[in-house]
Amino acid sequence: MASSETALAAGQRPRGLAPFLRSQMRNIAPFLTLIFLSAFFAFASPSFATLDNLGNILTQVSVTGIIAVGLTFVILCAEIDLSIAGIANVTGIAVAYFTLQESYVNIANIPLPGAAAILLAIALCALLGLVNALGLTVIGIPSFIMTLAMMQIAAGISALLVRGQIAYKVPSLITTLGSGSIGGIPWIVIVAAIMLLGGHLVLTYTRFGRYVYMVGGNREAAEYSGLNVKLILGAVMVISAVCSGIGGMLGVAHFGSAQQNEFDTYLLDSIAAVVVGGTSLFGGRGGIGNTIVGLFVLGVLNNGLDHVNIDSFLKILIRGLILLAALIINVYAQRLREKAAE
C-alpha cells in the first residue's frame, strides 16, 4: 500500500522490525483488515468473490471516492469538512434545477443549456467552498464549526430549490458519466479512478502537495519557512467543495433523482474512508493511497454483509466499531510518533 509519508528523516528511521511495524501500524492495519474481510466474505458466500461483484463494489464506492479525494486534502492539513454531504446534495440539485424537467415535475426551475447548468453548479459548490475558506482563514472560525454551519446553509439552499419535490433530469453529459458505461465499465468508476489518481499525483509530485503535508505536519514551522498557510488552507477547502460537487452531480445521475438529504450518509462514509485507510487526523501523514484502501475496506464490508444476509441494524453497528478501531489506531500511532520524537 502506497502512501505519501513525509515523517522521518534518514537519521530518525526506526531500526529493527518491531519499531518499523509500530511506526507503520497506521498503514499496515487497514491493509490487513481489507485482506481479512475479503477472505472472510469469500469463504462465507460463494457469490462474493466474483468479477461481477468486484464491479458492484467499485460502483458502490465511486461517489464516496470522488468526495473523499477533496476530504483527504483537508484532513492532511489537520482540518475537517463537515459540509461535504450538504455541498454534494446542493450541487446535484442545482444541476437538475438548471435543466429542463418533465411537465409532471412540480419545480419552478430555470432551464438552461447543459453546459451552462454544469458550470453554474460547479460555480455554486466552489463558492460555498470559498465561503468555508474565508471563514476559516480570514475570520478565524475553526473548520469544525465553519463547515457545520455550511452544512446547514447548503441544506437550506437545497430546500429552497426543490421545496420537497424531486427532480429527475440532468444534462446529458452528467447522465452519461453518472449512469452510463463504456466497454462494460461504468463511467462513474472511471471518473472516480481519474480523480483519485489526480489527487495522488498532486499530493506526491507537486509543490502544492508538499505544502499540504508541511501545513499538516507542523503549521508553525511552515509559517516560519515563509509558506502562506492561510492560502493552502483556503485552497484545500475549495478543493473539497468542488470534489463534493462533482460527486453530487454524478450521484444524482447514478441514483436517477435529485432530492433533499440524498447524500446525508456520505458524510460519515467519506470521513470513514479517509480515516479507516490510515490518513492521520492530526495532519501531515497519509494520502490518496490510504484513502483507496479505506474505500475498499468500507466497500467490501458493506457489500459482504449484504451477501451473508446479516441484520441491517447490526451492519450499522459493525461499521461503527470498525471506524472506532481505526480512530484508536490513528491516535495510538500519533502517540508513538510523539514518544519517538522525545
CSV table of N, CA and C in Angstrom, one decimal, residues 94-102 105 107-118 120 169 171:
chain,number,residue,atom,x,y,z
A,94,ALA,N,-28.8,21.6,-7.8
A,94,ALA,CA,-28.6,22.8,-8.7
A,94,ALA,C,-28.5,22.4,-10.2
A,95,VAL,N,-27.7,21.3,-10.5
A,95,VAL,CA,-27.6,20.9,-11.9
A,95,VAL,C,-28.9,20.5,-12.4
A,96,ALA,N,-29.7,19.9,-11.6
A,96,ALA,CA,-31.1,19.5,-12.1
A,96,ALA,C,-32.0,20.7,-12.1
A,97,TYR,N,-31.8,21.6,-11.2
A,97,TYR,CA,-32.6,22.9,-11.2
A,97,TYR,C,-32.5,23.7,-12.5
A,98,PHE,N,-31.3,23.6,-13.0
A,98,PHE,CA,-31.0,24.4,-14.3
A,98,PHE,C,-31.2,23.6,-15.5
A,99,THR,N,-31.8,22.4,-15.4
A,99,THR,CA,-32.1,21.5,-16.5
A,99,THR,C,-33.6,21.4,-16.7
A,100,LEU,N,-34.1,21.4,-17.9
A,100,LEU,CA,-35.5,21.3,-18.3
A,100,LEU,C,-36.0,20.0,-17.8
A,101,GLN,N,-37.1,20.1,-16.9
A,101,GLN,CA,-37.7,18.9,-16.3
A,101,GLN,C,-38.9,18.5,-17.1
A,102,GLU,N,-39.4,17.3,-16.8
A,102,GLU,CA,-40.7,16.9,-17.4
A,102,GLU,C,-41.8,17.7,-16.8
A,105,VAL,N,-43.0,17.3,-13.2
A,105,VAL,CA,-42.1,17.7,-12.0
A,105,VAL,C,-42.6,19.1,-11.6
A,107,ILE,N,-41.6,21.8,-10.1
A,107,ILE,CA,-40.5,22.7,-9.6
A,107,ILE,C,-40.4,23.9,-10.5
A,108,ALA,N,-40.5,25.1,-9.9
A,108,ALA,CA,-40.3,26.3,-10.7
A,108,ALA,C,-38.9,26.6,-11.0
A,109,ASN,N,-38.3,25.8,-11.9
A,109,ASN,CA,-36.8,25.9,-12.1
A,109,ASN,C,-36.5,26.8,-13.3
A,110,ILE,N,-35.2,26.9,-13.6
A,110,ILE,CA,-34.7,27.8,-14.6
A,110,ILE,C,-33.9,27.0,-15.6
A,111,PRO,N,-34.6,26.5,-16.7
A,111,PRO,CA,-33.9,25.6,-17.7
A,111,PRO,C,-32.8,26.4,-18.5
A,112,LEU,N,-31.6,25.8,-18.6
A,112,LEU,CA,-30.5,26.4,-19.3
A,112,LEU,C,-29.9,25.3,-20.2
A,113,PRO,N,-29.0,25.6,-21.1
A,113,PRO,CA,-28.3,24.6,-21.9
A,113,PRO,C,-27.4,23.8,-20.9
A,114,GLY,N,-27.2,22.5,-21.3
A,114,GLY,CA,-26.5,21.6,-20.4
A,114,GLY,C,-25.2,22.1,-19.9
A,115,ALA,N,-24.3,22.7,-20.8
A,115,ALA,CA,-23.0,23.2,-20.4
A,115,ALA,C,-23.2,24.3,-19.3
A,116,ALA,N,-24.1,25.2,-19.5
A,116,ALA,CA,-24.4,26.3,-18.6
A,116,ALA,C,-24.8,25.7,-17.2
A,117,ALA,N,-25.7,24.7,-17.2
A,117,ALA,CA,-26.2,24.1,-16.0
A,117,ALA,C,-25.0,23.5,-15.2
A,118,ILE,N,-24.1,22.8,-15.9
A,118,ILE,CA,-23.0,22.2,-15.2
A,118,ILE,C,-22.0,23.3,-14.7
A,120,LEU,N,-22.7,26.4,-13.8
A,120,LEU,CA,-23.3,27.1,-12.7
A,120,LEU,C,-23.3,26.2,-11.4
A,169,LYS,N,-34.2,14.9,-14.3
A,169,LYS,CA,-33.4,15.1,-15.5
A,169,LYS,C,-32.2,16.0,-15.1
A,171,PRO,N,-28.2,17.3,-17.2
A,171,PRO,CA,-27.6,17.4,-18.6
A,171,PRO,C,-27.1,16.0,-19.1
